[in-house]
mmCIF file of C-alpha atoms and ligand atoms in Angstrom:
data_model
loop_
_atom_site.group_PDB
_atom_site.id
_atom_site.type_symbol
_atom_site.label_atom_id
_atom_site.label_comp_id
_atom_site.label_asym_id
_atom_site.label_seq_id
_atom_site.Cartn_x
_atom_site.Cartn_y
_atom_site.Cartn_z
ATOM 1 C CA MET B 1 300.076 28.694 188.204
ATOM 2 C CA GLU B 2 297.966 27.040 185.580
ATOM 3 C CA THR B 3 296.380 28.710 182.594
ATOM 4 C CA ILE B 4 293.079 27.081 181.783
ATOM 5 C CA LEU B 5 292.543 27.847 178.137
ATOM 6 C CA TYR B 6 288.909 28.274 177.235
ATOM 7 C CA PRO B 7 289.073 26.795 173.746
ATOM 8 C CA THR B 8 287.155 28.036 170.779
ATOM 9 C CA GLY B 9 286.983 24.356 169.807
ATOM 10 C CA THR B 10 284.628 21.621 170.923
ATOM 11 C CA GLY B 11 281.943 21.681 173.570
ATOM 12 C CA ALA B 12 283.663 18.892 175.503
ATOM 13 C CA GLU B 13 286.914 20.874 175.868
ATOM 14 C CA ARG B 14 284.979 23.910 176.960
ATOM 15 C CA SER B 15 283.066 22.105 179.618
ATOM 16 C CA ALA B 16 286.293 20.568 180.956
ATOM 17 C CA ALA B 17 287.718 24.095 181.384
ATOM 18 C CA VAL B 18 284.571 25.288 183.121
ATOM 19 C CA ARG B 19 284.507 22.257 185.415
ATOM 20 C CA ALA B 20 288.146 22.734 186.399
ATOM 21 C CA ALA B 21 287.532 26.380 187.360
ATOM 22 C CA ALA B 22 284.297 25.588 189.215
ATOM 23 C CA ARG B 23 286.005 22.777 191.146
ATOM 24 C CA LEU B 24 288.717 25.170 192.353
ATOM 25 C CA LEU B 25 286.110 27.752 193.415
ATOM 26 C CA ARG B 26 284.130 25.161 195.349
ATOM 27 C CA ALA B 27 287.344 24.131 197.105
ATOM 28 C CA GLY B 28 287.825 27.698 198.364
ATOM 29 C CA GLU B 29 290.547 28.559 195.846
ATOM 30 C CA LEU B 30 290.952 31.709 193.729
ATOM 31 C CA VAL B 31 290.618 31.723 189.925
ATOM 32 C CA ALA B 32 291.054 34.672 187.567
ATOM 33 C CA ILE B 33 288.171 34.637 185.077
ATOM 34 C CA PRO B 34 287.263 36.674 182.004
ATOM 35 C CA THR B 35 284.199 38.929 182.018
ATOM 36 C CA GLU B 36 282.910 41.346 179.383
ATOM 37 C CA THR B 37 284.336 44.290 181.393
ATOM 38 C CA VAL B 38 287.701 43.268 182.845
ATOM 39 C CA TYR B 39 289.148 40.038 184.253
ATOM 40 C CA GLY B 40 287.953 39.243 187.776
ATOM 41 C CA LEU B 41 289.705 37.485 190.660
ATOM 42 C CA ALA B 42 286.966 35.062 191.651
ATOM 43 C CA ALA B 43 286.208 33.206 194.886
ATOM 44 C CA ASN B 44 283.225 31.806 196.770
ATOM 45 C CA ALA B 45 281.387 34.898 198.076
ATOM 46 C CA LEU B 46 279.952 32.858 200.967
ATOM 47 C CA ASP B 47 283.365 31.718 202.259
ATOM 48 C CA PRO B 48 285.083 34.373 204.434
ATOM 49 C CA ALA B 49 288.462 32.610 204.237
ATOM 50 C CA ALA B 50 288.386 32.509 200.421
ATOM 51 C CA VAL B 51 287.341 36.162 200.289
ATOM 52 C CA GLU B 52 290.104 37.160 202.708
ATOM 53 C CA THR B 53 292.572 35.488 200.353
ATOM 54 C CA ILE B 54 291.383 37.812 197.552
ATOM 55 C CA PHE B 55 292.208 40.841 199.709
ATOM 56 C CA ARG B 56 295.604 39.429 200.644
ATOM 57 C CA VAL B 57 296.603 38.506 197.076
ATOM 58 C CA LYS B 58 295.551 41.884 195.631
ATOM 59 C CA GLY B 59 296.935 43.906 198.543
ATOM 60 C CA ARG B 60 293.468 45.462 198.706
ATOM 61 C CA PRO B 61 292.434 47.572 201.725
ATOM 62 C CA ASN B 62 289.833 45.467 203.571
ATOM 63 C CA ASP B 63 287.324 48.323 203.881
ATOM 64 C CA ASN B 64 286.764 48.114 200.101
ATOM 65 C CA PRO B 65 283.840 45.726 199.454
ATOM 66 C CA LEU B 66 283.604 43.192 196.615
ATOM 67 C CA ILE B 67 281.013 42.667 193.888
ATOM 68 C CA VAL B 68 279.019 39.421 194.062
ATOM 69 C CA HIS B 69 278.437 37.835 190.641
ATOM 70 C CA ILE B 70 275.409 35.689 189.831
ATOM 71 C CA ALA B 71 274.435 33.689 186.736
ATOM 72 C CA ASP B 72 270.657 34.124 186.776
ATOM 73 C CA LEU B 73 267.869 36.187 188.363
ATOM 74 C CA PRO B 74 266.655 33.637 190.937
ATOM 75 C CA ALA B 75 270.142 33.815 192.500
ATOM 76 C CA LEU B 76 269.546 37.509 193.263
ATOM 77 C CA ASP B 77 267.082 36.586 196.018
ATOM 78 C CA ASP B 78 269.805 34.571 197.761
ATOM 79 C CA VAL B 79 272.189 37.526 198.086
ATOM 80 C CA VAL B 80 269.916 40.525 198.772
ATOM 81 C CA ARG B 81 267.161 41.101 201.378
ATOM 82 C CA GLU B 82 264.771 42.782 198.975
ATOM 83 C CA VAL B 83 264.611 43.656 195.302
ATOM 84 C CA PRO B 84 263.090 47.104 194.724
ATOM 85 C CA GLU B 85 261.137 47.872 191.558
ATOM 86 C CA SER B 86 264.047 50.005 190.304
ATOM 87 C CA ALA B 87 266.343 46.953 190.451
ATOM 88 C CA ARG B 88 263.841 44.824 188.552
ATOM 89 C CA LYS B 89 263.695 47.425 185.787
ATOM 90 C CA LEU B 90 267.462 47.715 185.517
ATOM 91 C CA ALA B 91 267.931 43.932 185.560
ATOM 92 C CA GLU B 92 265.404 43.522 182.803
ATOM 93 C CA ARG B 93 267.140 46.021 180.554
ATOM 94 C CA PHE B 94 270.843 45.595 181.365
ATOM 95 C CA TRP B 95 271.405 42.095 182.777
ATOM 96 C CA PRO B 96 273.305 40.088 181.893
ATOM 97 C CA GLY B 97 275.776 42.924 181.287
ATOM 98 C CA PRO B 98 278.152 45.566 182.668
ATOM 99 C CA LEU B 99 275.948 46.930 185.469
ATOM 100 C CA THR B 100 276.406 46.469 189.235
ATOM 101 C CA MET B 101 273.612 47.339 191.662
ATOM 102 C CA ILE B 102 274.056 48.089 195.356
ATOM 103 C CA LEU B 103 271.166 46.584 197.339
ATOM 104 C CA PRO B 104 270.355 45.626 200.956
ATOM 105 C CA ARG B 105 272.461 42.587 201.773
ATOM 106 C CA ASP B 106 271.145 39.188 202.762
ATOM 107 C CA PRO B 107 272.659 37.901 206.035
ATOM 108 C CA ARG B 108 274.100 34.895 204.126
ATOM 109 C CA ILE B 109 276.700 37.198 202.581
ATOM 110 C CA PRO B 110 279.557 37.472 205.089
ATOM 111 C CA ASP B 111 281.094 40.709 206.381
ATOM 112 C CA ALA B 112 284.373 39.844 204.642
ATOM 113 C CA THR B 113 282.667 40.233 201.244
ATOM 114 C CA THR B 114 280.840 43.529 201.936
ATOM 115 C CA ALA B 115 283.507 45.015 204.230
ATOM 116 C CA GLY B 116 280.868 44.963 206.965
ATOM 117 C CA LEU B 117 278.410 47.167 205.035
ATOM 118 C CA ASP B 118 274.672 46.568 205.248
ATOM 119 C CA THR B 119 274.545 46.577 201.439
ATOM 120 C CA VAL B 120 275.942 44.260 198.773
ATOM 121 C CA ALA B 121 277.041 44.957 195.209
ATOM 122 C CA VAL B 122 275.567 42.466 192.697
ATOM 123 C CA ARG B 123 276.251 41.919 189.014
ATOM 124 C CA MET B 124 275.173 39.358 186.415
ATOM 125 C CA PRO B 125 277.949 39.297 183.811
ATOM 126 C CA SER B 126 277.210 38.527 180.159
ATOM 127 C CA HIS B 127 280.521 36.861 179.261
ATOM 128 C CA PRO B 128 279.693 33.243 178.383
ATOM 129 C CA VAL B 129 282.742 31.862 180.210
ATOM 130 C CA ALA B 130 281.985 33.818 183.388
ATOM 131 C CA ARG B 131 278.371 32.709 183.270
ATOM 132 C CA ALA B 132 279.262 29.060 182.698
ATOM 133 C CA ILE B 133 281.757 29.044 185.572
ATOM 134 C CA ILE B 134 279.389 30.754 188.027
ATOM 135 C CA ARG B 135 276.596 28.384 187.093
ATOM 136 C CA ALA B 136 278.804 25.301 187.353
ATOM 137 C CA SER B 137 280.085 26.386 190.759
ATOM 138 C CA GLY B 138 276.535 26.747 192.080
ATOM 139 C CA LEU B 139 277.784 29.692 194.164
ATOM 140 C CA PRO B 140 277.565 33.457 194.282
ATOM 141 C CA ILE B 141 281.056 34.533 193.180
ATOM 142 C CA ALA B 142 282.918 37.490 194.681
ATOM 143 C CA ALA B 143 285.260 39.042 192.123
ATOM 144 C CA PRO B 144 287.125 42.320 192.145
ATOM 145 C CA SER B 145 289.167 43.255 189.102
ATOM 146 C CA ALA B 146 292.116 40.835 188.882
ATOM 147 C CA ASN B 147 294.879 43.471 189.112
ATOM 148 C CA LEU B 148 297.110 44.067 192.104
ATOM 149 C CA SER B 149 295.529 46.936 194.047
ATOM 150 C CA GLY B 150 296.268 50.326 192.435
ATOM 151 C CA LEU B 151 297.299 49.003 188.992
ATOM 152 C CA PRO B 152 295.144 49.224 185.844
ATOM 153 C CA SER B 153 292.572 46.419 185.631
ATOM 154 C CA PRO B 154 293.618 43.472 183.433
ATOM 155 C CA THR B 155 291.771 43.060 180.156
ATOM 156 C CA THR B 156 293.701 40.007 178.923
ATOM 157 C CA ALA B 157 294.782 36.731 180.536
ATOM 158 C CA ALA B 158 298.432 37.748 179.987
ATOM 159 C CA HIS B 159 297.905 40.846 182.141
ATOM 160 C CA CYS B 160 296.374 38.672 184.871
ATOM 161 C CA MET B 161 299.428 36.415 184.749
ATOM 162 C CA ARG B 162 301.682 39.447 185.061
ATOM 163 C CA ASP B 163 300.021 40.476 188.343
ATOM 164 C CA LEU B 164 299.060 37.116 189.822
ATOM 165 C CA SER B 165 301.653 34.579 188.660
ATOM 166 C CA GLY B 166 302.517 32.252 191.528
ATOM 167 C CA LYS B 167 299.810 33.778 193.731
ATOM 168 C CA VAL B 168 296.666 31.979 192.540
ATOM 169 C CA PRO B 169 296.208 28.444 191.185
ATOM 170 C CA ALA B 170 294.634 29.307 187.817
ATOM 171 C CA VAL B 171 293.750 31.906 185.196
ATOM 172 C CA VAL B 172 291.022 31.092 182.689
ATOM 173 C CA ASP B 173 291.905 32.594 179.312
ATOM 174 C CA GLY B 174 288.744 33.734 177.540
ATOM 175 C CA GLY B 175 290.361 36.281 175.228
ATOM 176 C CA ALA B 176 290.395 40.085 175.401
ATOM 177 C CA CYS B 177 287.529 41.802 177.241
ATOM 178 C CA GLU B 178 284.783 43.415 175.189
ATOM 179 C CA PHE B 179 284.431 46.698 177.150
ATOM 180 C CA GLY B 180 287.810 47.107 178.850
ATOM 181 C CA VAL B 181 286.558 49.188 181.805
ATOM 182 C CA GLU B 182 284.801 47.948 184.928
ATOM 183 C CA SER B 183 281.021 47.826 185.260
ATOM 184 C CA THR B 184 278.794 50.785 185.986
ATOM 185 C CA VAL B 185 277.981 50.861 189.732
ATOM 186 C CA ILE B 186 274.656 52.319 190.893
ATOM 187 C CA THR B 187 273.317 52.317 194.432
ATOM 188 C CA LEU B 188 269.603 51.684 194.930
ATOM 189 C CA ALA B 189 269.954 51.590 198.706
ATOM 190 C CA GLY B 190 269.204 55.289 199.248
ATOM 191 C CA GLU B 191 266.223 57.578 198.501
ATOM 192 C CA THR B 192 267.318 58.375 194.947
ATOM 193 C CA PRO B 193 269.370 56.089 192.695
ATOM 194 C CA ARG B 194 272.962 57.305 192.561
ATOM 195 C CA LEU B 195 275.738 56.562 190.091
ATOM 196 C CA LEU B 196 278.900 55.615 191.989
ATOM 197 C CA ARG B 197 281.109 54.445 189.128
ATOM 198 C CA PRO B 198 280.459 55.059 185.403
ATOM 199 C CA GLY B 199 280.880 52.193 182.934
ATOM 200 C CA ALA B 200 279.538 50.862 179.652
ATOM 201 C CA VAL B 201 275.938 51.189 180.860
ATOM 202 C CA THR B 202 275.696 54.976 180.624
ATOM 203 C CA LEU B 203 274.189 57.616 182.904
ATOM 204 C CA GLU B 204 271.877 58.562 180.045
ATOM 205 C CA GLN B 205 270.599 54.953 179.815
ATOM 206 C CA LEU B 206 270.102 54.748 183.589
ATOM 207 C CA ARG B 207 268.065 57.968 183.552
ATOM 208 C CA GLU B 208 265.970 56.694 180.625
ATOM 209 C CA THR B 209 265.103 53.650 182.720
ATOM 210 C CA LEU B 210 264.703 55.152 186.198
ATOM 211 C CA GLY B 211 264.083 58.865 185.780
ATOM 212 C CA GLU B 212 266.149 60.779 188.321
ATOM 213 C CA VAL B 213 269.665 59.430 188.944
ATOM 214 C CA GLU B 214 272.157 61.407 191.031
ATOM 215 C CA VAL B 215 275.868 61.401 190.255
ATOM 216 C CA ASP B 216 278.202 60.868 193.173
ATOM 217 C CA PRO B 217 280.734 63.722 193.415
ATOM 218 C CA ALA B 218 283.577 61.169 193.311
ATOM 219 C CA VAL B 219 282.669 60.273 189.695
ATOM 220 C CA THR B 220 284.231 63.433 188.271
ATOM 221 C CA GLY B 221 286.068 64.888 191.255
ATOM 222 C CA ARG B 222 288.400 64.127 194.057
ATOM 223 C CA LEU B 223 287.133 63.445 197.557
ATOM 224 C CA ALA B 224 288.289 65.982 200.112
ATOM 225 C CA GLU B 225 290.486 64.705 202.941
ATOM 226 C CA GLY B 226 288.262 62.910 205.466
ATOM 227 C CA GLN B 227 285.152 63.000 203.229
ATOM 228 C CA ALA B 228 283.263 59.684 203.351
ATOM 229 C CA ALA B 229 283.178 57.731 200.078
ATOM 230 C CA ALA B 230 279.803 56.308 199.002
ATOM 231 C CA SER B 231 281.815 53.708 197.128
ATOM 232 C CA PRO B 232 284.941 52.964 199.159
ATOM 233 C CA GLY B 233 286.927 52.096 196.023
ATOM 234 C CA MET B 234 286.669 55.711 194.868
ATOM 235 C CA LYS B 235 288.983 57.039 197.527
ATOM 236 C CA TYR B 236 292.018 55.036 196.527
ATOM 237 C CA LYS B 237 294.650 55.871 193.945
ATOM 238 C CA HIS B 238 293.720 53.771 191.002
ATOM 239 C CA TYR B 239 294.482 52.496 187.542
ATOM 240 C CA SER B 240 297.962 53.922 187.837
ATOM 241 C CA PRO B 241 300.786 52.905 185.582
ATOM 242 C CA LYS B 242 304.337 53.735 186.705
ATOM 243 C CA ALA B 243 304.429 56.469 184.083
ATOM 244 C CA GLU B 244 303.131 59.819 185.299
ATOM 245 C CA VAL B 245 299.835 60.538 183.547
ATOM 246 C CA THR B 246 298.730 64.101 182.713
ATOM 247 C CA LEU B 247 295.391 64.990 181.165
ATOM 248 C CA VAL B 248 295.562 67.856 178.713
ATOM 249 C CA ARG B 249 292.550 70.025 177.888
ATOM 250 C CA GLY B 250 292.482 72.084 174.705
ATOM 251 C CA SER B 251 292.492 71.644 170.942
ATOM 252 C CA ALA B 252 294.485 68.964 169.088
ATOM 253 C CA ALA B 253 296.753 71.716 167.729
ATOM 254 C CA ALA B 254 297.410 73.207 171.168
ATOM 255 C CA PHE B 255 298.121 69.701 172.512
ATOM 256 C CA ARG B 256 300.656 69.039 169.750
ATOM 257 C CA ALA B 257 302.472 72.323 170.336
ATOM 258 C CA TYR B 258 302.553 71.777 174.090
ATOM 259 C CA VAL B 259 303.768 68.162 173.970
ATOM 260 C CA ASN B 260 306.361 68.825 171.257
ATOM 261 C CA ALA B 261 307.932 71.512 173.455
ATOM 262 C CA LEU B 262 308.317 69.262 176.513
ATOM 263 C CA PRO B 263 311.974 68.542 177.268
ATOM 264 C CA GLY B 264 313.439 65.156 178.213
ATOM 265 C CA GLU B 265 313.217 61.474 177.346
ATOM 266 C CA GLY B 266 310.519 58.858 177.874
ATOM 267 C CA ILE B 267 307.610 61.183 177.113
ATOM 268 C CA TYR B 268 304.659 59.661 175.265
ATOM 269 C CA ALA B 269 301.367 61.031 173.970
ATOM 270 C CA MET B 270 297.927 59.415 173.898
ATOM 271 C CA VAL B 271 295.763 60.989 171.218
ATOM 272 C CA PHE B 272 292.581 60.357 169.274
ATOM 273 C CA SER B 273 292.774 58.524 165.935
ATOM 274 C CA GLY B 274 294.356 60.535 163.152
ATOM 275 C CA GLU B 275 295.940 63.117 165.451
ATOM 276 C CA GLY B 276 299.465 61.727 165.451
ATOM 277 C CA GLU B 277 300.703 63.702 162.479
ATOM 278 C CA GLY B 278 303.113 66.460 163.488
ATOM 279 C CA LEU B 279 303.768 65.000 166.936
ATOM 280 C CA ALA B 280 307.463 64.913 167.742
ATOM 281 C CA LYS B 281 306.969 62.410 170.588
ATOM 282 C CA PRO B 282 306.078 58.709 170.312
ATOM 283 C CA PHE B 283 302.311 58.366 170.516
ATOM 284 C CA PHE B 284 299.427 55.935 170.829
ATOM 285 C CA GLU B 285 295.993 56.434 169.379
ATOM 286 C CA TYR B 286 293.175 55.324 171.661
ATOM 287 C CA GLY B 287 290.173 55.580 169.352
ATOM 288 C CA ALA B 288 288.411 58.329 167.431
ATOM 289 C CA GLU B 289 287.424 61.420 169.434
ATOM 290 C CA GLY B 290 283.736 60.431 169.518
ATOM 291 C CA ASP B 291 284.295 56.659 169.796
ATOM 292 C CA HIS B 292 284.194 56.150 173.556
ATOM 293 C CA LEU B 293 283.719 52.380 173.310
ATOM 294 C CA THR B 294 287.073 52.009 171.550
ATOM 295 C CA GLN B 295 288.706 54.444 174.002
ATOM 296 C CA ALA B 296 287.433 52.314 176.905
ATOM 297 C CA ARG B 297 288.666 49.088 175.317
ATOM 298 C CA GLU B 298 292.136 50.507 174.623
ATOM 299 C CA LEU B 299 292.691 52.446 177.840
ATOM 300 C CA PHE B 300 294.056 49.900 180.327
ATOM 301 C CA LEU B 301 295.884 47.977 177.584
ATOM 302 C CA LEU B 302 297.778 51.141 176.659
ATOM 303 C CA LEU B 303 298.512 52.152 180.242
ATOM 304 C CA ARG B 304 300.099 48.758 180.827
ATOM 305 C CA GLN B 305 301.950 48.903 177.507
ATOM 306 C CA LEU B 306 303.461 52.255 178.481
ATOM 307 C CA ASP B 307 304.963 50.643 181.556
ATOM 308 C CA ASP B 308 306.397 47.837 179.408
ATOM 309 C CA LEU B 309 308.095 50.533 177.321
ATOM 310 C CA GLY B 310 309.508 52.186 180.424
ATOM 311 C CA ALA B 311 307.607 55.404 179.746
ATOM 312 C CA ARG B 312 308.370 58.178 182.230
ATOM 313 C CA ALA B 313 305.361 60.347 181.431
ATOM 314 C CA VAL B 314 302.317 60.255 179.209
ATOM 315 C CA TYR B 315 300.209 63.228 178.107
ATOM 316 C CA VAL B 316 296.637 62.378 177.195
ATOM 317 C CA ARG B 317 293.979 64.157 175.131
ATOM 318 C CA THR B 318 290.951 64.485 177.425
ATOM 319 C CA PRO B 319 287.788 62.666 176.308
ATOM 320 C CA ALA B 320 284.310 64.236 176.396
ATOM 321 C CA THR B 321 282.099 62.999 179.237
ATOM 322 C CA ASP B 322 278.944 62.000 177.357
ATOM 323 C CA GLY B 323 277.926 58.324 177.113
ATOM 324 C CA VAL B 324 280.752 55.852 177.796
ATOM 325 C CA GLY B 325 283.123 58.862 177.698
ATOM 326 C CA LEU B 326 282.255 59.461 181.364
ATOM 327 C CA ALA B 327 283.758 56.068 182.241
ATOM 328 C CA VAL B 328 286.930 56.764 180.244
ATOM 329 C CA TYR B 329 287.249 60.213 181.867
ATOM 330 C CA ASN B 330 286.626 58.783 185.358
ATOM 331 C CA ARG B 331 289.455 56.206 184.969
ATOM 332 C CA LEU B 332 291.839 58.711 183.410
ATOM 333 C CA ILE B 333 291.481 61.360 186.140
ATOM 334 C CA ARG B 334 292.403 58.702 188.691
ATOM 335 C CA ALA B 335 295.285 57.360 186.623
ATOM 336 C CA ALA B 336 296.452 60.991 186.413
ATOM 337 C CA ALA B 337 295.942 61.547 190.169
ATOM 338 C CA PHE B 338 293.817 64.570 189.071
ATOM 339 C CA HIS B 339 296.687 66.270 187.291
ATOM 340 C CA PHE B 340 295.441 68.449 184.421
ATOM 341 C CA VAL B 341 297.022 70.890 182.030
ATOM 342 C CA GLU B 342 294.621 73.511 180.612
ATOM 343 C CA LEU B 343 295.594 74.921 177.218
ATOM 344 C CA GLY B 344 292.500 77.093 176.984
ATOM 345 C CA GLY B 345 293.909 80.619 177.035
ATOM 346 C CA PRO B 346 296.094 82.146 174.334
ATOM 347 C CA ALA B 347 299.257 81.660 176.373
ATOM 348 C CA GLY B 348 298.280 78.241 177.755
ATOM 349 C CA ARG B 349 297.722 77.788 181.438
ATOM 350 C CA GLU B 350 299.132 74.980 183.535
ATOM 351 C CA ASP B 351 296.913 73.818 186.306
ATOM 352 C CA THR B 352 296.409 71.047 188.770
ATOM 353 C CA ASN B 353 292.773 70.424 189.431
ATOM 354 C CA GLU B 354 293.133 69.769 193.165
HETATM 355 O O1 LIG F 1 283.317 45.069 185.950
HETATM 356 C C1 LIG F 1 283.460 44.872 187.156
HETATM 357 O O2 LIG F 1 282.687 45.361 188.001
HETATM 358 C C2 LIG F 1 284.622 43.991 187.601
HETATM 359 C C3 LIG F 1 284.363 42.575 187.064
HETATM 360 C C4 LIG F 1 285.384 41.585 187.554
HETATM 361 O O3 LIG F 1 283.062 42.180 187.395
HETATM 362 N N1 LIG F 1 284.773 44.022 189.017
HETATM 363 C C5 LIG F 1 285.229 45.135 189.667
HETATM 364 O O4 LIG F 1 285.336 45.002 191.035
HETATM 365 O O5 LIG F 1 285.520 46.161 189.116
HETATM 366 P P1 LIG F 1 286.185 46.002 191.953
HETATM 367 O O6 LIG F 1 286.212 45.328 193.258
HETATM 368 O O7 LIG F 1 287.468 46.312 191.316
HETATM 369 O O8 LIG F 1 285.267 47.268 192.072
HETATM 370 C C6 LIG F 1 284.089 47.244 192.868
HETATM 371 C C7 LIG F 1 283.652 48.633 193.193
HETATM 372 C C8 LIG F 1 284.577 49.292 194.209
HETATM 373 O O9 LIG F 1 284.718 50.661 193.871
HETATM 374 C C9 LIG F 1 283.821 49.117 195.520
HETATM 375 O O10 LIG F 1 284.149 50.108 196.470
HETATM 376 C C10 LIG F 1 282.381 49.237 195.042
HETATM 377 O O11 LIG F 1 282.354 48.586 193.804
HETATM 378 N N2 LIG F 1 281.450 48.538 195.970
HETATM 379 C C11 LIG F 1 281.348 47.215 196.208
HETATM 380 N N3 LIG F 1 280.406 46.959 197.127
HETATM 381 C C12 LIG F 1 279.873 48.143 197.483
HETATM 382 C C13 LIG F 1 278.851 48.558 198.402
HETATM 383 N N4 LIG F 1 278.183 47.666 199.145
HETATM 384 N N5 LIG F 1 278.581 49.874 198.490
HETATM 385 C C14 LIG F 1 279.250 50.788 197.723
HETATM 386 N N6 LIG F 1 280.230 50.461 196.840
HETATM 387 C C15 LIG F 1 280.543 49.166 196.726
HETATM 388 MG MG1 LIG F 2 289.226 47.214 190.805
#
């Protein structure tokens, strides 16, 4: 596998990197590319064979549809049947950027890309390398996160290599991702706009723009057995490191007492900045308690780092769910397979939120 370095140097070197990636995409090959959210595993969204290769390489269930990435607004008309007023408003405010909209699909988009759904997910990324590659390819680009299915999404080229080495021809290295969690997904295909996956574009911002926005129950909860998922990706185990993740609710002091008393080796803590003092276990800080942007950027990096360290278990301070915190919380509850410890009461109560 080749790493195509996107140099910080001259324009000529940059355009050579972009051309190399675009050439591979036009030839039906897969290329891992940087975006402002996470790295994506890109292919021609119009080519069913290329798209099927994405599913095979990731080990992704084929009922889980892909996001189609475009470089500019005129391209939207080529992938969707109609653009409602709500989509125009969101595009104007948040594109290019970390927002995906679900809209009625144009028949040009093959079943392989949308998993046979009548809708298609569309996003216009803001990362300059992603935009340049999409534009140079002249194609709508299907790209799920570039991890193997179930693992945390890659936020660096090195993490892409770890998952995809020998399986795809190239990774374009555009540095570490700005946001570190996947885009916000909103469906505009129903009566009322509905948030399916929280991201760096917040629920509060969506409501400012559109008025009423529903929140899919899968955003903060677990789907019951047999319950249909509005966003098929929500039903799968996700973002999971090998280490067992547990979310702990309660004060910093209660957390410290609880974690310090846990027996055994290989136990790590993930805490907010400045909370490490007095912890008897090795710990990582993942941003200040109110700094959800830093938490989001650190999250997948740390989950992967814990695996590198051979961590057996990690206990995590639970973030608040306002703003980008909802995205951090949404990824963590899946990484933790919904396992919580509540330290609310005087004695401390252990609980699984199932
Ligand atoms: O930030 C991102 O969105 C990244 C970068 C690479 O752009 N991509 C990404 O793709 O996260 P992926 O495939 O890992 O997540 C796409 C999510 C899944 O949960 C999928 O089920 C949902 O979007 N989705 C895609 N098409 C859909 C549709 N037509 N209806 C409902 N949900 C859909
Ligand atoms: Mg993914």
